[in-house]
Short mmCIF file of C-alpha atoms in Angstrom, two decimals:
data_model
loop_
_atom_site.label_atom_id
_atom_site.label_comp_id
_atom_site.label_asym_id
_atom_site.label_seq_id
_atom_site.Cartn_x
_atom_site.Cartn_y
_atom_site.Cartn_z
CA MET J 1487 34.46 -3.03 24.99
CA ARG J 1488 33.59 -3.69 28.63
CA GLU J 1489 31.77 -6.83 29.79
CA PRO J 1490 28.00 -6.24 29.37
CA ASP J 1491 26.30 -5.38 32.65
CA THR J 1492 22.56 -5.91 32.27
CA THR J 1493 21.92 -4.35 35.68
CA VAL J 1494 22.70 -0.96 34.14
CA ARG J 1495 19.48 0.56 32.84
CA ALA J 1496 18.68 3.62 30.78
CA PRO J 1497 17.59 6.59 32.94
CA HIS J 1498 13.81 6.32 33.26
CA ALA J 1499 12.97 10.00 32.90
CA ALA J 1500 15.03 10.28 29.72
CA ALA J 1501 13.46 7.07 28.39
CA LEU J 1502 9.92 8.37 28.93
CA LEU J 1503 10.73 11.64 27.21
CA LEU J 1504 12.41 9.76 24.37
CA PHE J 1505 9.23 7.73 23.83
CA ALA J 1506 7.20 10.95 23.69
CA LEU J 1507 9.67 12.62 21.30
CA VAL J 1508 9.77 9.72 18.85
CA TRP J 1509 5.99 9.20 18.93
CA LEU J 1510 5.40 12.92 18.33
CA SER J 1511 7.95 12.93 15.50
CA CYS J 1512 6.16 10.06 13.77
CA ILE J 1513 2.66 11.49 14.06
CA TRP J 1514 3.51 15.13 13.36
CA PHE J 1515 4.47 14.50 9.74
CA GLY J 1516 2.00 12.59 7.59
CA SER J 1517 2.14 10.59 4.39
CA PHE J 1518 -0.05 10.55 1.28
CA GLU J 1519 -3.30 8.75 2.01
CA LEU J 1520 -3.76 7.65 -1.61
CA ASN J 1521 -0.32 6.17 -2.02
CA PRO J 1522 -1.34 2.71 -3.34
CA ASN J 1523 0.44 0.86 -0.54
CA ASN J 1524 -1.14 2.97 2.18
CA ALA J 1525 -4.50 2.99 0.45
CA THR J 1526 -4.93 -0.75 -0.08
CA ARG J 1527 -4.29 -1.45 3.61
CA LEU J 1528 -6.67 1.32 4.66
CA PHE J 1529 -9.33 0.10 2.22
CA GLY J 1530 -9.00 -3.37 3.73
CA ALA J 1531 -9.67 -1.93 7.19
CA LEU J 1532 -12.66 0.07 5.95
CA ALA J 1533 -14.16 -2.98 4.27
CA LEU J 1534 -13.80 -5.05 7.45
CA VAL J 1535 -15.20 -2.38 9.75
CA GLU J 1536 -18.00 -0.95 7.62
CA ARG J 1537 -19.28 -3.99 5.74
CA GLY J 1538 -17.74 -7.03 7.39
CA GLU J 1539 -16.02 -7.88 4.11
CA ALA J 1540 -12.50 -8.53 2.90
CA THR J 1541 -13.20 -7.39 -0.66
CA ILE J 1542 -12.22 -3.85 -1.67
CA ASP J 1543 -14.25 -3.77 -4.88
CA ARG J 1544 -15.66 -0.32 -4.13
CA TYR J 1545 -12.19 1.21 -3.82
CA GLU J 1546 -10.19 -0.76 -6.38
CA THR J 1547 -9.99 2.09 -8.89
CA LEU J 1548 -8.06 4.16 -6.33
CA THR J 1549 -5.09 1.81 -5.95
CA ILE J 1550 -2.82 -0.19 -8.20
CA ASP J 1551 -1.85 -2.43 -5.27
CA LYS J 1552 -4.57 -5.06 -5.26
CA ALA J 1553 -5.30 -8.72 -5.82
CA GLN J 1554 -7.97 -10.11 -8.12
CA PHE J 1555 -9.71 -13.45 -7.69
CA ALA J 1556 -12.59 -15.11 -9.50
CA THR J 1557 -15.19 -16.51 -7.08
CA LYS J 1558 -18.62 -18.06 -7.31
CA THR J 1559 -20.16 -14.60 -7.05
CA GLY J 1560 -17.91 -13.07 -9.71
CA THR J 1561 -14.53 -11.33 -9.84
CA HIS J 1562 -13.52 -9.51 -6.68
CA TYR J 1563 -10.61 -7.37 -5.54
CA TYR J 1564 -8.69 -7.73 -2.30
CA MET J 1565 -5.80 -6.14 -0.49
CA ASP J 1566 -2.63 -7.75 -1.83
CA LYS J 1567 -0.58 -7.43 1.38
CA ALA J 1568 -0.10 -9.35 4.59
CA PRO J 1569 -2.99 -8.30 6.83
CA GLY J 1570 -1.13 -7.22 9.98
CA MET J 1571 -1.16 -3.46 9.44
CA THR J 1572 -4.80 -3.58 8.33
CA LEU J 1573 -5.82 -5.56 11.40
CA MET J 1574 -4.04 -3.07 13.66
CA ALA J 1575 -5.84 -0.21 11.93
CA ALA J 1576 -9.32 -1.78 12.06
CA PRO J 1577 -10.16 -0.86 15.71
CA VAL J 1578 -8.97 2.71 15.14
CA VAL J 1579 -11.00 3.05 11.94
CA TRP J 1580 -14.05 1.64 13.76
CA ALA J 1581 -13.65 4.19 16.56
CA ALA J 1582 -13.17 7.07 14.11
CA ASP J 1583 -16.26 6.10 12.12
CA HIS J 1584 -18.41 5.85 15.23
CA LEU J 1585 -17.16 9.03 16.86
CA ALA J 1586 -17.53 11.02 13.64
CA GLY J 1587 -20.77 9.35 12.61
CA ALA J 1588 -19.40 8.89 9.10
CA GLN J 1589 -18.41 6.05 6.79
CA SER J 1590 -16.59 5.81 3.49
CA TYR J 1591 -19.92 4.71 1.98
CA ASP J 1592 -21.12 8.27 2.58
CA GLU J 1593 -18.53 9.51 0.08
CA VAL J 1594 -18.27 9.39 -3.70
CA ILE J 1595 -15.35 7.14 -4.58
CA ASP J 1596 -13.39 9.41 -6.88
CA ILE J 1597 -9.73 10.35 -6.72
CA THR J 1598 -10.64 14.03 -7.14
CA ASN J 1599 -13.10 14.00 -4.21
CA LEU J 1600 -11.51 16.19 -1.50
CA ARG J 1601 -14.01 15.06 1.13
CA LEU J 1602 -12.97 11.47 0.56
CA ALA J 1603 -9.29 12.46 0.76
CA ASN J 1604 -9.90 14.16 4.11
CA PHE J 1605 -11.84 11.14 5.36
CA LEU J 1606 -8.99 8.80 4.46
CA ARG J 1607 -6.27 11.14 5.71
CA LEU J 1608 -7.71 11.30 9.21
CA ARG J 1609 -8.02 7.53 9.48
CA LEU J 1610 -4.53 7.01 8.12
CA TRP J 1611 -3.15 9.43 10.69
CA LEU J 1612 -4.99 7.68 13.52
CA ALA J 1613 -3.85 4.25 12.30
CA VAL J 1614 -0.25 5.46 12.29
CA ALA J 1615 -0.56 7.17 15.68
CA PHE J 1616 -1.80 3.98 17.37
CA GLY J 1617 0.18 1.55 15.22
CA ALA J 1618 3.56 2.15 13.65
CA ALA J 1619 4.34 5.24 15.75
CA VAL J 1620 3.77 3.40 19.03
CA LEU J 1621 5.84 0.41 17.94
CA THR J 1622 8.73 2.59 16.77
CA ALA J 1623 8.70 4.71 19.94
CA PHE J 1624 8.58 1.63 22.17
CA ALA J 1625 11.40 -0.08 20.26
CA THR J 1626 13.48 3.10 20.53
CA VAL J 1627 13.21 3.09 24.32
CA LEU J 1628 14.20 -0.59 24.42
CA LEU J 1629 17.22 0.14 22.22
CA PHE J 1630 18.18 2.93 24.64
CA ASP J 1631 18.10 0.36 27.44
CA PHE J 1632 19.81 -2.28 25.26
CA GLY J 1633 22.74 -0.05 24.36
CA THR J 1634 23.08 1.16 27.95
CA GLY J 1635 23.25 -2.36 29.37
CA LEU J 1636 25.51 -3.56 26.59
CA THR J 1637 28.14 -0.88 27.19
CA GLY J 1638 27.40 0.44 30.68
CA SER J 1639 27.03 3.88 29.12
CA PRO J 1640 23.66 5.70 28.97
CA ALA J 1641 25.21 8.04 26.39
CA ALA J 1642 26.02 5.09 24.12
CA GLY J 1643 22.48 3.78 24.52
CA LEU J 1644 20.98 7.13 23.59
CA PHE J 1645 23.36 7.46 20.62
CA ALA J 1646 22.05 4.14 19.27
CA ALA J 1647 18.41 5.00 19.95
CA LEU J 1648 18.56 8.36 18.21
CA GLY J 1649 20.39 6.85 15.25
CA TYR J 1650 17.66 4.25 14.89
CA ALA J 1651 14.52 6.35 15.30
CA LEU J 1652 15.44 9.83 14.07
CA GLY J 1653 18.69 9.29 12.19
CA SER J 1654 17.34 6.80 9.64
CA VAL J 1655 14.38 6.29 7.34
CA ILE J 1656 12.68 4.40 10.15
CA TRP J 1657 11.30 7.87 10.91
CA GLY J 1658 9.73 8.46 7.51
CA TRP J 1659 8.35 4.94 7.11
CA SER J 1660 6.80 5.18 10.59
CA THR J 1661 4.48 7.88 9.21
CA THR J 1662 2.89 5.32 6.88
CA MET J 1663 0.85 2.11 6.99
CA PHE J 1664 3.67 0.27 5.22
CA GLY J 1665 4.88 -2.65 7.32
CA HIS J 1666 8.64 -2.08 7.11
CA ALA J 1667 9.14 0.13 10.18
CA SER J 1668 6.76 -1.99 12.24
CA VAL J 1669 8.66 -5.18 11.41
CA ALA J 1670 11.92 -3.41 12.30
CA ALA J 1671 10.44 -2.41 15.67
CA LEU J 1672 9.09 -5.92 16.32
CA PHE J 1673 12.47 -7.48 15.52
CA LEU J 1674 14.10 -5.08 17.97
CA ILE J 1675 11.48 -5.75 20.67
CA ALA J 1676 12.01 -9.51 20.34
CA THR J 1677 15.81 -9.19 20.40
CA TRP J 1678 15.73 -7.00 23.50
CA ALA J 1679 13.35 -9.41 25.26
CA ILE J 1680 15.61 -12.38 24.53
CA TRP J 1681 18.75 -10.52 25.57
CA ARG J 1682 17.18 -9.20 28.76
CA GLY J 1683 15.42 -12.50 29.52
CA THR J 1684 18.63 -14.56 29.25
CA SER J 1685 20.86 -12.16 31.17
CA GLY J 1686 20.71 -14.07 34.45
CA ALA J 1687 19.02 -16.80 36.46
CA LYS J 1688 16.44 -14.38 37.85
CA GLU J 1689 15.45 -13.14 34.39
CA LEU J 1690 15.25 -16.69 33.01
CA GLY J 1691 12.49 -17.38 35.48
CA ARG J 1692 10.32 -14.49 34.30
CA TRP J 1693 7.58 -15.43 31.85
CA ARG J 1694 7.15 -11.96 30.35
CA TYR J 1695 10.32 -12.10 28.26
CA PRO J 1696 9.57 -15.26 26.20
CA VAL J 1697 5.95 -14.13 25.81
CA MET J 1698 7.09 -10.72 24.60
CA ALA J 1699 9.57 -12.23 22.14
CA GLY J 1700 7.04 -14.72 20.79
CA LEU J 1701 4.32 -12.11 20.33
CA ALA J 1702 6.71 -9.74 18.57
CA LEU J 1703 8.07 -12.34 16.15
CA GLY J 1704 4.64 -13.80 15.44
CA TRP J 1705 3.11 -10.41 14.74
CA ALA J 1706 6.08 -9.46 12.52
CA VAL J 1707 5.08 -12.33 10.22
CA ALA J 1708 1.47 -11.11 10.26
CA VAL J 1709 2.73 -7.70 9.10
CA GLU J 1710 5.18 -8.97 6.46
CA PHE J 1711 5.39 -12.66 5.53
CA GLN J 1712 9.11 -12.55 4.72
CA ALA J 1713 9.80 -11.50 8.32
CA ALA J 1714 9.69 -15.24 9.08
CA LEU J 1715 13.28 -15.61 7.84
CA GLY J 1716 14.68 -12.92 10.10
CA GLY J 1717 12.50 -14.29 12.89
CA ILE J 1718 14.08 -17.73 12.48
CA ALA J 1719 17.54 -16.20 12.97
CA ILE J 1720 16.36 -14.43 16.13
CA GLY J 1721 14.75 -17.65 17.36
CA LEU J 1722 17.95 -19.65 16.84
CA TRP J 1723 19.85 -16.99 18.75
CA ALA J 1724 17.35 -17.39 21.60
CA LEU J 1725 18.12 -21.13 21.69
CA TRP J 1726 21.82 -20.34 21.91
CA ARG J 1727 21.34 -17.73 24.63
CA SER J 1728 19.26 -20.13 26.76
CA ARG J 1729 21.46 -23.19 26.27
CA GLY J 1730 22.81 -23.04 29.82
CA ALA J 1731 19.42 -23.29 31.52
CA VAL J 1732 18.22 -26.60 32.92
CA TRP J 1733 15.84 -28.49 30.67
CA PRO J 1734 12.60 -27.99 32.63
CA MET J 1735 13.15 -24.24 32.53
CA ARG J 1736 14.15 -24.32 28.87
CA TRP J 1737 11.01 -26.26 27.92
CA ARG J 1738 8.93 -23.73 29.83
CA LEU J 1739 10.60 -20.81 28.05
CA TYR J 1740 10.22 -22.41 24.62
CA ALA J 1741 6.59 -23.36 25.23
CA LEU J 1742 5.72 -19.83 26.32
CA ALA J 1743 7.49 -18.27 23.31
CA VAL J 1744 5.94 -20.66 20.78
CA ALA J 1745 2.47 -20.30 22.28
CA ALA J 1746 2.76 -16.51 22.17
CA ALA J 1747 3.95 -16.62 18.55
CA VAL J 1748 1.00 -18.83 17.59
CA VAL J 1749 -1.42 -16.47 19.30
CA ALA J 1750 0.09 -13.56 17.36
CA VAL J 1751 -0.15 -15.38 14.02
CA LEU J 1752 -3.75 -16.56 14.51
CA PRO J 1753 -5.37 -13.24 13.45
CA MET J 1754 -3.49 -13.44 10.15
CA LEU J 1755 -4.69 -17.00 9.55
CA ALA J 1756 -8.22 -16.03 10.56
CA TYR J 1757 -8.17 -13.14 8.09
CA ASN J 1758 -6.99 -15.42 5.27
CA GLN J 1759 -9.74 -17.90 6.12
CA PHE J 1760 -12.31 -15.12 6.14
CA ALA J 1761 -11.07 -13.55 2.90
CA PHE J 1762 -10.07 -16.57 0.82
CA GLY J 1763 -11.68 -19.58 2.47
CA THR J 1764 -8.38 -21.05 3.62
CA PRO J 1765 -5.83 -19.85 6.20
CA PHE J 1766 -2.96 -20.54 3.83
CA MET J 1767 -3.99 -18.38 0.87
CA THR J 1768 -2.51 -14.89 0.50
CA GLY J 1769 -3.41 -11.87 -1.59
CA TYR J 1770 -0.02 -12.06 -3.30
CA ARG J 1771 -1.28 -14.98 -5.38
CA GLY J 1772 -3.69 -12.70 -7.22
CA VAL J 1773 -1.59 -9.53 -7.62
CA VAL J 1774 -2.77 -7.38 -10.52
CA GLY J 1775 -0.45 -5.49 -12.86
CA PHE J 1776 2.99 -6.50 -11.54
CA SER J 1777 4.39 -9.23 -13.75
CA GLY J 1778 7.61 -9.37 -11.73
CA MET J 1779 5.62 -11.08 -8.96
CA ASN J 1780 5.48 -14.15 -11.19
CA GLN J 1781 9.24 -14.59 -10.94
CA GLY J 1782 10.41 -17.15 -8.40
CA LEU J 1783 8.42 -17.04 -5.15
CA PHE J 1784 6.20 -13.94 -5.40
CA GLY J 1785 9.01 -11.96 -7.05
CA LEU J 1786 11.89 -13.40 -5.00
CA THR J 1787 14.63 -15.20 -6.92
CA TYR J 1788 18.30 -14.76 -5.93
CA PRO J 1789 20.38 -11.75 -4.75
CA LYS J 1790 21.61 -9.58 -7.62
CA PRO J 1791 24.92 -7.75 -7.07
CA GLU J 1792 23.69 -4.59 -8.78
CA ALA J 1793 20.59 -4.53 -6.56
CA LEU J 1794 22.70 -5.07 -3.44
CA LEU J 1795 24.93 -2.18 -4.44
CA GLY J 1796 21.90 -0.04 -5.17
CA ILE J 1797 20.27 -0.57 -1.77
CA THR J 1798 23.46 0.09 0.17
CA LEU J 1799 25.61 2.65 -1.65
CA GLY J 1800 23.59 3.69 -4.71
CA LEU J 1801 22.74 7.40 -4.91
CA ARG J 1802 19.14 6.61 -5.82
CA ARG J 1803 18.21 4.16 -3.06
CA GLY J 1804 21.36 3.69 -0.98
CA LEU J 1805 20.78 3.13 2.75
CA PHE J 1806 23.99 4.87 3.78
CA TRP J 1807 23.08 8.02 1.84
CA VAL J 1808 19.77 8.48 3.61
CA ALA J 1809 21.22 7.41 6.97
CA PRO J 1810 24.98 8.10 7.03
CA ALA J 1811 25.14 7.46 10.79
CA LEU J 1812 24.51 3.76 10.12
CA ALA J 1813 28.05 3.50 8.73
CA MET J 1814 29.21 3.94 12.33
CA GLY J 1815 26.72 1.25 13.29
CA ALA J 1816 28.32 -1.16 10.81
CA ALA J 1817 31.69 -0.49 12.46
CA GLY J 1818 30.05 -1.10 15.84
CA VAL J 1819 28.73 -4.49 14.72
CA ILE J 1820 32.34 -5.44 13.94
CA LEU J 1821 33.23 -4.46 17.52
CA LEU J 1822 30.47 -6.76 18.77
CA LEU J 1823 31.96 -9.61 16.75
CA ARG J 1824 35.48 -8.97 18.00
CA ASP J 1825 34.47 -9.04 21.67
CA ARG J 1826 33.95 -12.58 22.96
CA ALA J 1827 31.32 -11.39 25.44
CA THR J 1828 29.11 -9.95 22.69
CA ARG J 1829 30.06 -12.15 19.74
CA ASP J 1830 26.75 -14.00 19.71
CA LEU J 1831 24.88 -10.70 19.41
CA GLY J 1832 27.22 -9.60 16.63
CA VAL J 1833 26.58 -12.84 14.76
CA LEU J 1834 22.84 -12.29 15.11
CA ALA J 1835 23.13 -8.72 13.84
CA VAL J 1836 25.13 -9.84 10.80
CA ALA J 1837 22.72 -12.71 10.13
CA VAL J 1838 19.60 -10.54 10.15
CA ILE J 1839 21.27 -7.78 8.11
CA VAL J 1840 22.40 -10.33 5.51
CA ILE J 1841 18.96 -11.98 5.39
CA VAL J 1842 17.10 -8.69 4.97
CA LEU J 1843 19.49 -7.24 2.38
CA SER J 1844 19.58 -10.54 0.45
CA LEU J 1845 15.79 -10.68 0.33
CA ASN J 1846 15.69 -7.09 -0.90
CA ALA J 1847 18.35 -7.76 -3.54
CA SER J 1848 16.42 -10.88 -4.67
CA TYR J 1849 13.17 -9.04 -5.23
CA ALA J 1850 12.02 -8.18 -8.73
CA TYR J 1851 11.08 -4.68 -7.51
CA TRP J 1852 14.12 -4.24 -5.28
CA ASP J 1853 14.07 -0.44 -5.54
CA GLY J 1854 10.68 -0.26 -3.86
CA GLY J 1855 9.05 1.91 -6.53
CA ALA J 1856 8.22 5.37 -5.18
CA SER J 1857 10.53 5.09 -2.21
CA THR J 1858 13.04 7.20 -0.32
CA GLY J 1859 15.84 4.82 0.57
CA PRO J 1860 15.54 1.04 0.25
CA ARG J 1861 12.23 0.47 2.02
CA HIS J 1862 12.46 -3.32 1.88
CA SER J 1863 15.77 -3.14 3.80
CA VAL J 1864 14.32 -1.16 6.71
CA PRO J 1865 14.10 -4.23 9.03
CA ALA J 1866 17.94 -4.40 8.92
CA ILE J 1867 18.26 -0.91 10.42
CA PRO J 1868 17.79 -1.89 14.11
CA PHE J 1869 20.75 -4.25 13.90
CA LEU J 1870 22.97 -1.61 12.34
CA ALA J 1871 21.74 0.90 14.90
CA LEU J 1872 22.56 -1.50 17.72
CA GLY J 1873 26.19 -1.23 16.65
CA LEU J 1874 26.10 2.49 17.34
CA ALA J 1875 26.24 1.82 21.10
CA PRO J 1876 29.59 -0.05 21.15
CA PHE J 1877 30.94 2.34 18.53
CA TRP J 1878 30.25 5.34 20.77
CA ALA J 1879 31.61 3.51 23.83
CA SER J 1880 34.84 2.76 21.96
CA LEU J 1881 35.58 6.44 21.30
CA ARG J 1882 38.14 7.85 23.71
CA SER J 1883 38.89 11.38 22.55
CA ARG J 1884 36.51 14.30 22.79
CA ALA J 1885 37.21 15.16 19.15
CA ALA J 1886 36.16 11.67 18.00
CA LYS J 1887 32.92 11.91 19.96
CA ARG J 1888 32.19 15.33 18.53
CA ALA J 1889 32.73 14.00 15.01
CA ALA J 1890 30.43 11.03 15.68
CA ALA J 1891 27.78 13.33 17.17
CA ALA J 1892 28.06 15.60 14.12
CA LEU J 1893 27.49 12.66 11.76
CA LEU J 1894 24.48 11.58 13.80
CA ALA J 1895 23.14 15.15 13.72
CA LEU J 1896 23.55 15.18 9.93
CA SER J 1897 21.57 11.93 9.68
CA MET J 1898 18.84 13.37 11.87
CA ILE J 1899 18.63 16.54 9.75
CA VAL J 1900 18.44 14.51 6.53
CA ASN J 1901 15.65 12.37 7.93
CA LEU J 1902 13.82 15.36 9.36
CA VAL J 1903 13.72 16.77 5.84
CA ILE J 1904 12.55 13.43 4.42
CA ALA J 1905 9.86 12.82 7.04
CA SER J 1906 8.54 16.39 6.92
CA THR J 1907 8.21 16.47 3.13
CA ASP J 1908 7.63 13.13 1.40
CA ILE J 1909 8.83 9.60 2.02
CA PHE J 1910 7.54 8.61 -1.43
CA ALA J 1911 10.20 9.55 -3.99
CA PRO J 1912 9.43 9.38 -7.74
CA GLU J 1913 11.01 6.37 -9.39
CA ASN J 1914 12.81 8.30 -12.14
CA MET J 1915 15.00 10.56 -9.94
CA ALA J 1916 18.71 9.77 -9.69
CA MET J 1917 19.15 11.57 -6.33
CA PRO J 1918 15.62 11.95 -4.93
CA VAL J 1919 16.62 13.10 -1.43
CA TRP J 1920 18.42 16.13 -2.82
CA THR J 1921 16.30 16.76 -5.92
CA ARG J 1922 12.86 16.24 -4.43
CA ASN J 1923 13.07 16.43 -0.64
CA PHE J 1924 15.59 19.26 -0.23
CA VAL J 1925 15.29 21.34 -3.39
CA GLY J 1926 11.79 20.53 -4.59
CA LEU J 1927 9.89 20.49 -1.29
CA PHE J 1928 11.78 21.63 1.81
CA ALA J 1929 13.24 24.74 0.24
CA HIS J 1930 9.74 25.84 -0.75
CA GLY J 1931 8.12 25.04 2.61
CA LYS J 1932 6.01 22.19 1.27
CA PHE J 1933 5.41 20.26 4.48
CA ASN J 1934 2.73 17.82 5.52
CA THR J 1935 2.36 18.57 9.25
CA LEU J 1936 -0.41 17.95 11.72
CA ALA J 1937 -0.77 21.71 12.27
CA ASN J 1938 -1.16 22.75 8.65
CA VAL J 1939 -3.36 19.80 7.60
CA TYR J 1940 -5.80 19.81 10.52
CA TRP J 1941 -5.45 23.25 12.14
CA GLY J 1942 -5.07 25.35 9.00
CA TRP J 1943 -1.65 26.74 9.92
CA GLN J 1944 0.89 27.80 7.34
CA PRO J 1945 3.31 24.91 6.63
CA TRP J 1946 6.39 26.74 7.95
CA PHE J 1947 4.54 27.52 11.19
CA GLY J 1948 3.64 23.86 11.61
CA PHE J 1949 7.25 22.87 11.02
CA ALA J 1950 8.48 25.54 13.46
CA LEU J 1951 6.03 24.37 16.14
CA TYR J 1952 7.45 20.86 15.89
CA LEU J 1953 10.97 22.22 16.40
CA ASP J 1954 9.76 24.36 19.31
CA VAL J 1955 8.61 21.20 21.07
CA ALA J 1956 11.12 18.64 19.81
CA LEU J 1957 14.37 20.55 20.33
CA PRO J 1958 13.83 21.43 24.03
CA THR J 1959 12.66 17.84 24.62
CA LEU J 1960 15.81 16.51 22.97
CA VAL J 1961 17.99 18.86 25.02
CA LEU J 1962 16.33 17.67 28.22
CA ILE J 1963 16.86 14.02 27.21
CA LEU J 1964 20.53 14.77 26.52
CA TRP J 1965 20.90 16.56 29.86
CA TRP J 1966 19.33 13.74 31.87
CA THR J 1967 21.39 11.17 30.00
CA ARG J 1968 24.60 13.12 30.54
CA ARG J 1969 23.84 13.36 34.25
CA ALA J 1970 23.27 9.59 34.37
CA GLU J 1971 26.55 9.10 32.51
CA ARG J 1972 28.44 11.19 35.04
CA ASP J 1973 26.83 9.32 37.92
CA ARG J 1974 28.04 6.06 36.42
CA GLN J 1975 31.54 7.45 35.99
CA ARG J 1976 31.67 8.69 39.57
CA THR J 1977 30.81 5.23 40.88
CA GLY J 1978 33.63 3.79 38.78
CA SER J 1979 31.33 1.44 36.87
CA VAL J 1980 32.24 2.64 33.39
#
């Protein structure tokens, strides 16, 4: 692979369109508002906004994901998750309530109440549109730039970006309030900021890169506590990347990054103080109904080989079945390791992948319950996707590139089917993507699109409208990227 040239940037017009395409793709297809994991986070936001409370007592019968604590005023229920996604949703829920002139307290809390379901569905969609969807779209554009600078090839950068956002279950999980896709995006944002910010003397002097990295890593912990381990690996890599700078500059960079991370973590600590009376208490300590959480540290013990096999190659939850393009990414990570100029990045990618997969394989509920793919392994996807750029750049024959493009297209089709039907797969299915998503839902036109839910369109029409917008946008992105690629080749820089 060629020496990385960080002066090479992704074509701006293509990058802007890519942001729009990914954001649209994440908001066009919704997820079930009463999925317990979605619901508990949304209930937490409603309680904060409408009553200035952290307790979700009024909603607790609608979710199995909850924490129970005995207090001086009696037994109360709380959201049992890290508060990051709820805190991001709170301003959106507040705006929706005020613009609509409605609150959840106007509704009868009953799982059969369609008015309540519609109320929750709208707020879930808005929370996703201004939360996970924005983060995923932004991270995708940065990966486009990352891969382009890493290889000098805009085509390689776009190959990696599409594999990440639309060729993996990042897409489906970005339609939810689950934290997995958001943590993946925040890891990628921090990694890009560190790479870009340490790419030369001029960049080392810019404060925005350490601030961006610190905010991203700090907020990742607010979204999912276990993100701290992956964040430590990224932080150590930042120390390595900045080792050549003079000490006054290094201290400035580190101070900015740490201060930004602290600022990002403060809302989480403030929420814990507000909810539990101490910043260091979490809802996980009072989880109801999941005895596995009593094993080890909140369900984490040690990596089990059968779980590791299940989350990578298993037909039921295997990552490479729901995102076959990532196999090329794994090969690309090896290329990063083999090249001295990119070895540090390859080591980081391997470290984060190993950390995330090991945590998933250590978890009592490693399969993620009602999940398509291994949802707890989603934060590893950006680092596999990053390998797609050097993999594409290493291909020399037209036939090899066509084969790689075909595998990426297959991944995108698989994840289009998943995102447009249901990211929540029943736990008892041996091959849920085929049995449920393809045969049970897609073949019968059972979609959950913006057009059919809110505009009353027939599901197939809503799906077709998405394709009518997305496919021409994708073609235009490809055309602009190909033109940028040819310009680079003509100048002799590739």
